[in-house]
Amino acid sequence: MIYTVTLNPATDTILNVKGIMGRGKNNRISSKLEDIGGKGTHVSIGLTLLNTENRCLGIAGTKRFNQLNDQLKEYGVNSEFLLLDEYSTRENIVIADESSKGSYLISEVGIELTEEIIDEFFETHLNDLTEKDWVIISGNPSLITKPSVFRYFLGELEGTGCSIVVDASGENLLAAFERQIELIKPNQYEFSEIVGKDVQSPEECIEAYYNHLNYFKHINYVSVSLGREGSVLLSKEEGYKFIPPKVRTVNDTGAGDAYLSGLVYALEKGKTIIEMGRLATAVGAAKVEEIRSSGFNVEKVNRLMDLVKVEEIGGNYAIS
Ligand code: TA6
C-alpha cells in the first residue's frame, strides 16, 4: 500500500484575478474556488487519478476539517486523519492573475506537532506498516513544530522497513539524509544549499550531484525541479534532464505535488528512470493548465507524455 502523509494539511481558497495583479488598484476577482491544500493530499489525488490504490493520511485540526475532507471524498480519495481538537485545519490563499507568470501563495501557520502526537499517529494510523509499504511524506510540518519532531518521525518510519519518499525543505529535508530514503525532491535552491554550490542549469546540477555522491549515498533517487528549465532525475548510475512541453500556465500551485504523484506512481511500479521522469513531467505540465491547485486531466497527461523531451546527461564526472 502507498500511504501519503500530510503533517500540516490545508484548504486552498483560490482567487482568480482579472488582468495583472498590482498595488494601488482594485484587483477584481473573476472567480473564487475552494480547493484542497497540500501537499500529501495532492499526491493522493494524483495517485487516485492515475488509478493507483493509496491511502491519504495526515494530522489536522478538528475545526474546518470537514472543508478538507469533503473535497477529498469528491476526488474519491481514501483518507484517514488524526484530528487535534485544539486546532483548526488551516486555510491557505492562492491568488492567480492572467499574467501566466505563476500564482501567489499565502499560507497560515497550522498545527504544532510533538513526539507524543507522532506516537499517537503511529498507534492509530501507521501501526501495521511493513517493508512492502510506501510512505510519501509531502510537505513540511508547521514552522512552530520543532525540527527534532520530524527527525523523530523519520526514525520511527525507518524502523518499520517501509520505503520512504520525502518532499520537504530546510532542516526537514536535511533530516532525510540521515535515513535510507527512496526519493527526495528538492528545488534548485534547496539542492544548491545541499551541495554548497549555486546550480543554475541541469548540467550544473548533474555535475554537482556526481561530485558530491557521498552526500546522497543513502538516497536512491534525487529529483531537482529547475522551474522553466524543467527537472533532472538522478540515481547513482544515471541522470536525465526532462523538458516539459509548452503549456498555458493557469495556476502553477500544486504542480510539484502532481509531478511527485507521477514519480511515485512509476517508482512503486518499478518503471525505468526515464519512464518515471517522463510521466512526472507530463503530469506536472497538465496540472498547470488547471485552474485548481489539485488534480489534472489524465487524457492530457497521456498526450503530453510523448512531447516531453528527455536528454541523458549523466556523465563520467569525477566522483570524489
Ligand atoms: O504545493 C502546493 C500547496 O500544497 C498548496 O496547495 C498550498 O496548500 C501549499 O502548497 C501548502 O504548502 P505548505 O508548505 O504550507 O504545506
Short mmCIF file of C-alpha atoms and ligand atoms in Angstrom, two decimals:
data_model
loop_
_atom_site.label_atom_id
_atom_site.label_comp_id
_atom_site.label_asym_id
_atom_site.label_seq_id
_atom_site.Cartn_x
_atom_site.Cartn_y
_atom_site.Cartn_z
CA MET A 1 0.00 0.00 0.00
CA ILE A 2 1.10 3.57 -0.76
CA TYR A 3 0.43 5.97 2.11
CA THR A 4 0.76 9.73 1.69
CA VAL A 5 1.32 11.74 4.85
CA THR A 6 0.47 15.43 5.20
CA LEU A 7 1.68 16.78 8.53
CA ASN A 8 0.11 20.21 8.14
CA PRO A 9 -2.78 19.98 5.67
CA ALA A 10 -4.77 22.96 4.46
CA THR A 11 -7.61 24.02 2.27
CA ASP A 12 -6.80 26.44 -0.53
CA THR A 13 -9.05 29.36 -1.32
CA ILE A 14 -8.18 30.20 -4.93
CA LEU A 15 -8.83 33.75 -6.09
CA ASN A 16 -8.59 34.19 -9.84
CA VAL A 17 -7.98 37.87 -10.62
CA LYS A 18 -8.82 39.71 -13.84
CA GLY A 19 -5.83 41.14 -15.67
CA ILE A 20 -2.47 41.58 -13.93
CA MET A 21 -2.28 41.89 -10.12
CA GLY A 22 -0.94 45.22 -8.93
CA ARG A 23 -0.70 47.56 -5.92
CA GLY A 24 -2.83 50.69 -5.60
CA LYS A 25 -5.56 49.33 -7.85
CA ASN A 26 -8.72 47.33 -7.41
CA ASN A 27 -7.74 43.77 -8.36
CA ARG A 28 -11.08 42.33 -9.30
CA ILE A 29 -11.83 38.63 -8.69
CA SER A 30 -13.12 36.73 -11.74
CA SER A 31 -13.75 33.53 -9.80
CA LYS A 32 -13.29 32.10 -6.32
CA LEU A 33 -12.77 28.38 -5.69
CA GLU A 34 -12.41 26.26 -2.57
CA ASP A 35 -9.80 23.55 -3.14
CA ILE A 36 -7.64 21.11 -1.28
CA GLY A 37 -4.33 22.36 0.03
CA GLY A 38 -1.29 20.22 0.11
CA LYS A 39 0.86 18.57 -0.17
CA GLY A 40 0.45 14.86 0.51
CA THR A 41 -3.26 15.33 -0.15
CA HIS A 42 -2.38 16.48 -3.68
CA VAL A 43 -0.13 13.46 -4.19
CA SER A 44 -3.00 11.19 -3.15
CA ILE A 45 -5.33 12.93 -5.58
CA GLY A 46 -2.72 12.40 -8.31
CA LEU A 47 -2.29 8.71 -7.48
CA THR A 48 -6.07 8.26 -7.38
CA LEU A 49 -6.41 9.92 -10.81
CA LEU A 50 -3.64 7.60 -12.05
CA ASN A 51 -5.74 4.74 -10.74
CA THR A 52 -3.29 3.61 -8.07
CA GLU A 53 -4.55 2.40 -4.72
CA ASN A 54 -3.32 4.67 -1.91
CA ARG A 55 -4.37 5.98 1.48
CA CYS A 56 -4.18 9.68 2.33
CA LEU A 57 -3.11 10.13 5.95
CA GLY A 58 -2.36 13.20 7.98
CA ILE A 59 -2.72 15.14 11.20
CA ALA A 60 -5.20 18.02 11.08
CA GLY A 61 -7.14 20.42 13.26
CA THR A 62 -10.74 19.36 14.01
CA LYS A 63 -12.17 22.78 13.24
CA ARG A 64 -12.57 23.27 9.44
CA PHE A 65 -11.50 19.65 8.81
CA ASN A 66 -14.78 18.88 7.03
CA GLN A 67 -13.99 21.52 4.38
CA LEU A 68 -10.87 19.47 3.55
CA ASN A 69 -12.33 16.00 3.98
CA ASP A 70 -15.47 16.62 1.91
CA GLN A 71 -13.29 17.63 -1.04
CA LEU A 72 -11.04 14.59 -0.67
CA LYS A 73 -14.17 12.43 -0.81
CA GLU A 74 -15.25 14.20 -4.01
CA TYR A 75 -11.98 13.06 -5.59
CA GLY A 76 -12.63 9.52 -4.35
CA VAL A 77 -9.55 9.68 -2.11
CA ASN A 78 -9.36 7.14 0.72
CA SER A 79 -8.30 9.32 3.66
CA GLU A 80 -7.87 8.95 7.42
CA PHE A 81 -6.66 11.82 9.62
CA LEU A 82 -5.67 12.11 13.25
CA LEU A 83 -7.65 15.14 14.45
CA LEU A 84 -6.44 17.57 17.10
CA ASP A 85 -9.37 19.32 18.81
CA GLU A 86 -7.29 22.27 19.95
CA TYR A 87 -6.51 23.27 16.36
CA SER A 88 -8.23 24.33 13.16
CA THR A 89 -7.27 22.94 9.74
CA ARG A 90 -5.53 25.90 8.18
CA GLU A 91 -6.67 27.93 5.19
CA ASN A 92 -4.19 28.99 2.50
CA ILE A 93 -4.91 31.61 -0.12
CA VAL A 94 -3.80 31.21 -3.73
CA ILE A 95 -4.04 34.26 -6.00
CA ALA A 96 -3.71 33.66 -9.73
CA ASP A 97 -3.89 36.56 -12.21
CA GLU A 98 -3.85 36.48 -16.02
CA SER A 99 -0.12 37.09 -16.39
CA SER A 100 0.65 33.36 -16.89
CA LYS A 101 3.68 34.04 -14.66
CA GLY A 102 2.56 31.88 -11.73
CA SER A 103 0.39 32.33 -8.66
CA TYR A 104 0.81 33.94 -5.22
CA LEU A 105 0.56 31.63 -2.22
CA ILE A 106 -0.28 32.96 1.24
CA SER A 107 -0.35 30.29 3.95
CA GLU A 108 -1.43 30.08 7.59
CA VAL A 109 0.93 28.60 10.19
CA GLY A 110 -1.03 25.49 11.18
CA ILE A 111 -0.56 22.95 13.97
CA GLU A 112 2.37 22.29 16.30
CA LEU A 113 3.36 18.62 16.32
CA THR A 114 5.12 16.87 19.19
CA GLU A 115 6.71 13.43 19.57
CA GLU A 116 3.66 12.40 21.63
CA ILE A 117 1.34 13.31 18.72
CA ILE A 118 3.61 11.36 16.34
CA ASP A 119 3.39 8.33 18.66
CA GLU A 120 -0.42 8.60 18.66
CA PHE A 121 -0.38 8.90 14.85
CA PHE A 122 1.64 5.68 14.60
CA GLU A 123 -0.65 3.86 17.02
CA THR A 124 -3.84 4.89 15.22
CA HIS A 125 -2.79 5.07 11.55
CA LEU A 126 0.64 3.53 10.88
CA ASN A 127 0.76 0.59 13.25
CA ASP A 128 0.83 -2.16 10.58
CA LEU A 129 3.46 -0.78 8.20
CA THR A 130 5.72 -3.42 6.61
CA GLU A 131 8.64 -3.38 4.16
CA LYS A 132 6.09 -3.84 1.36
CA ASP A 133 4.58 -0.41 2.04
CA TRP A 134 5.49 3.03 0.77
CA VAL A 135 5.15 6.22 2.81
CA ILE A 136 5.25 9.51 0.89
CA ILE A 137 5.86 12.45 3.22
CA SER A 138 4.96 15.52 1.22
CA GLY A 139 5.01 18.99 2.79
CA ASN A 140 6.63 20.28 5.93
CA PRO A 141 5.28 20.27 9.43
CA SER A 142 4.35 23.80 10.55
CA LEU A 143 7.09 26.35 11.33
CA ILE A 144 6.11 26.09 15.04
CA THR A 145 6.94 22.36 15.06
CA LYS A 146 10.47 21.60 16.31
CA PRO A 147 12.68 20.04 13.56
CA SER A 148 13.51 17.25 16.04
CA VAL A 149 9.89 16.06 15.75
CA PHE A 150 10.22 15.48 12.00
CA ARG A 151 13.56 13.73 12.61
CA TYR A 152 11.81 11.54 15.20
CA PHE A 153 9.01 10.73 12.72
CA LEU A 154 11.53 9.65 10.06
CA GLY A 155 13.35 7.46 12.56
CA GLU A 156 10.12 5.72 13.58
CA LEU A 157 9.24 5.20 9.90
CA GLU A 158 12.67 3.78 9.04
CA GLY A 159 12.21 1.29 11.88
CA THR A 160 9.24 -0.29 10.06
CA GLY A 161 11.31 -1.13 6.93
CA CYS A 162 8.87 0.68 4.61
CA SER A 163 10.06 2.61 1.53
CA ILE A 164 10.19 6.33 2.28
CA VAL A 165 9.84 9.32 -0.08
CA VAL A 166 10.42 12.81 1.32
CA ASP A 167 9.30 16.07 -0.31
CA ALA A 168 10.21 18.61 2.36
CA SER A 169 12.57 21.54 2.72
CA GLY A 170 15.09 23.14 5.08
CA GLU A 171 16.01 21.16 8.21
CA ASN A 172 13.28 18.61 7.43
CA LEU A 173 14.93 17.79 4.08
CA LEU A 174 18.36 17.55 5.77
CA ALA A 175 16.90 15.06 8.26
CA ALA A 176 16.20 12.74 5.30
CA PHE A 177 19.96 12.41 4.67
CA GLU A 178 20.31 10.51 7.95
CA ARG A 179 17.96 7.76 6.75
CA GLN A 180 17.59 5.22 3.91
CA ILE A 181 15.31 7.13 1.53
CA GLU A 182 13.92 6.13 -1.90
CA LEU A 183 13.47 9.64 -3.31
CA ILE A 184 13.82 13.31 -2.39
CA LYS A 185 12.60 16.25 -4.50
CA PRO A 186 14.47 19.44 -3.61
CA ASN A 187 14.06 22.54 -5.76
CA GLN A 188 17.22 24.03 -7.25
CA TYR A 189 17.78 26.41 -4.27
CA GLU A 190 17.44 23.59 -1.73
CA PHE A 191 19.72 21.40 -3.87
CA SER A 192 22.26 24.25 -4.14
CA GLU A 193 22.31 24.55 -0.34
CA ILE A 194 22.90 20.79 0.00
CA VAL A 195 25.87 20.72 -2.40
CA GLY A 196 27.15 24.17 -1.35
CA LYS A 197 27.15 25.46 -4.93
CA ASP A 198 24.66 27.71 -6.73
CA VAL A 199 23.44 25.43 -9.52
CA GLN A 200 21.69 27.29 -12.35
CA SER A 201 21.26 24.60 -15.00
CA PRO A 202 20.51 20.89 -15.30
CA GLU A 203 24.12 20.28 -16.35
CA GLU A 204 25.48 22.09 -13.26
CA CYS A 205 23.01 20.12 -11.16
CA ILE A 206 24.20 16.76 -12.54
CA GLU A 207 27.87 17.71 -12.12
CA ALA A 208 27.31 18.84 -8.52
CA TYR A 209 25.40 15.64 -7.77
CA TYR A 210 28.11 13.30 -9.08
CA ASN A 211 30.82 15.38 -7.39
CA HIS A 212 29.01 15.01 -4.06
CA LEU A 213 27.76 11.44 -4.41
CA ASN A 214 28.84 10.68 -0.86
CA TYR A 215 26.15 13.11 0.37
CA PHE A 216 23.47 11.06 -1.37
CA LYS A 217 24.70 7.56 -0.54
CA HIS A 218 21.51 6.64 1.36
CA ILE A 219 19.15 8.24 -1.15
CA ASN A 220 18.23 6.20 -4.25
CA TYR A 221 16.74 8.96 -6.43
CA VAL A 222 17.06 12.74 -6.42
CA SER A 223 14.64 14.81 -8.47
CA VAL A 224 15.53 18.50 -8.77
CA SER A 225 12.95 20.89 -10.15
CA LEU A 226 14.54 23.73 -12.13
CA GLY A 227 11.49 25.83 -12.98
CA ARG A 228 11.20 26.55 -16.70
CA GLU A 229 14.43 24.58 -17.26
CA GLY A 230 12.41 21.51 -16.40
CA SER A 231 13.82 18.96 -13.99
CA VAL A 232 16.58 16.41 -13.57
CA LEU A 233 16.18 12.92 -12.15
CA LEU A 234 19.35 11.36 -10.77
CA SER A 235 20.42 8.00 -9.46
CA LYS A 236 23.96 6.80 -8.74
CA GLU A 237 24.02 5.06 -12.13
CA GLU A 238 22.41 7.60 -14.46
CA GLY A 239 20.94 11.07 -14.76
CA TYR A 240 18.42 12.61 -17.17
CA LYS A 241 17.00 16.04 -17.93
CA PHE A 242 13.28 16.34 -18.65
CA ILE A 243 11.91 19.37 -20.51
CA PRO A 244 8.14 19.83 -20.33
CA PRO A 245 6.17 20.75 -23.46
CA LYS A 246 4.96 24.35 -23.69
CA VAL A 247 1.61 24.68 -21.90
CA ARG A 248 -0.57 27.62 -20.84
CA THR A 249 0.05 28.38 -17.16
CA VAL A 250 -3.32 28.94 -15.49
CA ASN A 251 -2.35 28.00 -11.92
CA ASP A 252 1.08 26.50 -11.11
CA THR A 253 0.20 25.90 -7.45
CA GLY A 254 0.29 22.16 -6.83
CA ALA A 255 2.35 21.37 -9.94
CA GLY A 256 5.20 19.99 -7.82
CA ASP A 257 2.82 17.74 -5.90
CA ALA A 258 1.26 16.46 -9.12
CA TYR A 259 4.77 15.87 -10.51
CA LEU A 260 5.60 13.86 -7.37
CA SER A 261 2.48 11.72 -7.80
CA GLY A 262 3.79 10.77 -11.27
CA LEU A 263 7.23 9.91 -9.87
CA VAL A 264 5.75 7.80 -7.06
CA TYR A 265 3.35 6.01 -9.43
CA ALA A 266 6.24 4.96 -11.73
CA LEU A 267 8.74 4.27 -8.93
CA GLU A 268 6.42 1.98 -6.98
CA LYS A 269 5.65 0.08 -10.19
CA GLY A 270 9.37 -0.45 -10.89
CA LYS A 271 9.41 1.66 -14.06
CA THR A 272 12.70 2.91 -15.53
CA ILE A 273 14.14 6.28 -14.52
CA ILE A 274 13.17 7.63 -17.98
CA GLU A 275 9.57 6.43 -17.60
CA MET A 276 9.47 8.00 -14.11
CA GLY A 277 10.66 11.39 -15.30
CA ARG A 278 8.58 11.41 -18.47
CA LEU A 279 5.32 10.64 -16.64
CA ALA A 280 6.04 13.06 -13.78
CA THR A 281 6.86 15.87 -16.21
CA ALA A 282 3.68 15.28 -18.22
CA VAL A 283 1.58 15.25 -15.02
CA GLY A 284 3.14 18.48 -13.77
CA ALA A 285 2.59 20.14 -17.17
CA ALA A 286 -1.05 19.01 -17.28
CA LYS A 287 -1.63 20.37 -13.78
CA VAL A 288 -0.51 23.97 -14.51
CA GLU A 289 -3.24 24.19 -17.17
CA GLU A 290 -5.85 23.58 -14.46
CA ILE A 291 -7.46 26.45 -12.52
CA ARG A 292 -7.45 24.37 -9.31
CA SER A 293 -4.44 23.59 -7.07
CA SER A 294 -5.25 19.89 -7.11
CA GLY A 295 -5.88 17.41 -9.89
CA PHE A 296 -5.13 17.23 -13.62
CA ASN A 297 -6.66 15.86 -16.83
CA VAL A 298 -5.43 12.28 -17.37
CA GLU A 299 -6.11 12.29 -21.12
CA LYS A 300 -3.98 15.45 -21.38
CA VAL A 301 -1.18 13.64 -19.44
CA ASN A 302 -1.22 10.80 -21.98
CA ARG A 303 -0.99 13.31 -24.86
CA LEU A 304 1.80 15.32 -23.19
CA MET A 305 3.90 12.23 -22.38
CA ASP A 306 5.20 11.96 -25.96
CA LEU A 307 6.02 15.70 -26.05
CA VAL A 308 8.36 15.56 -23.03
CA LYS A 309 11.98 15.98 -24.12
CA VAL A 310 14.44 13.63 -22.40
CA GLU A 311 18.22 14.06 -22.50
CA GLU A 312 20.74 11.76 -20.86
CA ILE A 313 23.27 14.00 -19.14
CA GLY A 314 24.69 11.54 -16.67
CA GLY A 315 28.39 11.57 -17.47
CA ASN A 316 31.79 10.41 -16.24
CA TYR A 317 32.10 13.09 -13.62
CA ALA A 318 34.87 12.89 -11.15
CA ILE A 319 33.43 11.08 -8.14
CA SER A 320 35.06 12.49 -5.07
O1 TA6 B 1 2.21 22.64 -3.28
C1 TA6 B 1 1.00 23.37 -3.34
C2 TA6 B 1 0.44 23.50 -1.93
O2 TA6 B 1 0.10 22.25 -1.41
C3 TA6 B 1 -0.76 24.44 -1.93
O3 TA6 B 1 -1.94 23.72 -2.16
C4 TA6 B 1 -0.70 25.09 -0.54
O4 TA6 B 1 -1.63 24.48 0.34
C5 TA6 B 1 0.75 24.93 -0.12
O5 TA6 B 1 1.40 24.08 -1.08
C6 TA6 B 1 0.95 24.32 1.22
O6 TA6 B 1 2.37 24.34 1.41
P1 TA6 B 1 2.97 24.24 2.89
O7 TA6 B 1 4.45 24.20 2.67
O8 TA6 B 1 2.48 25.46 3.63
O9 TA6 B 1 2.42 22.95 3.46
#
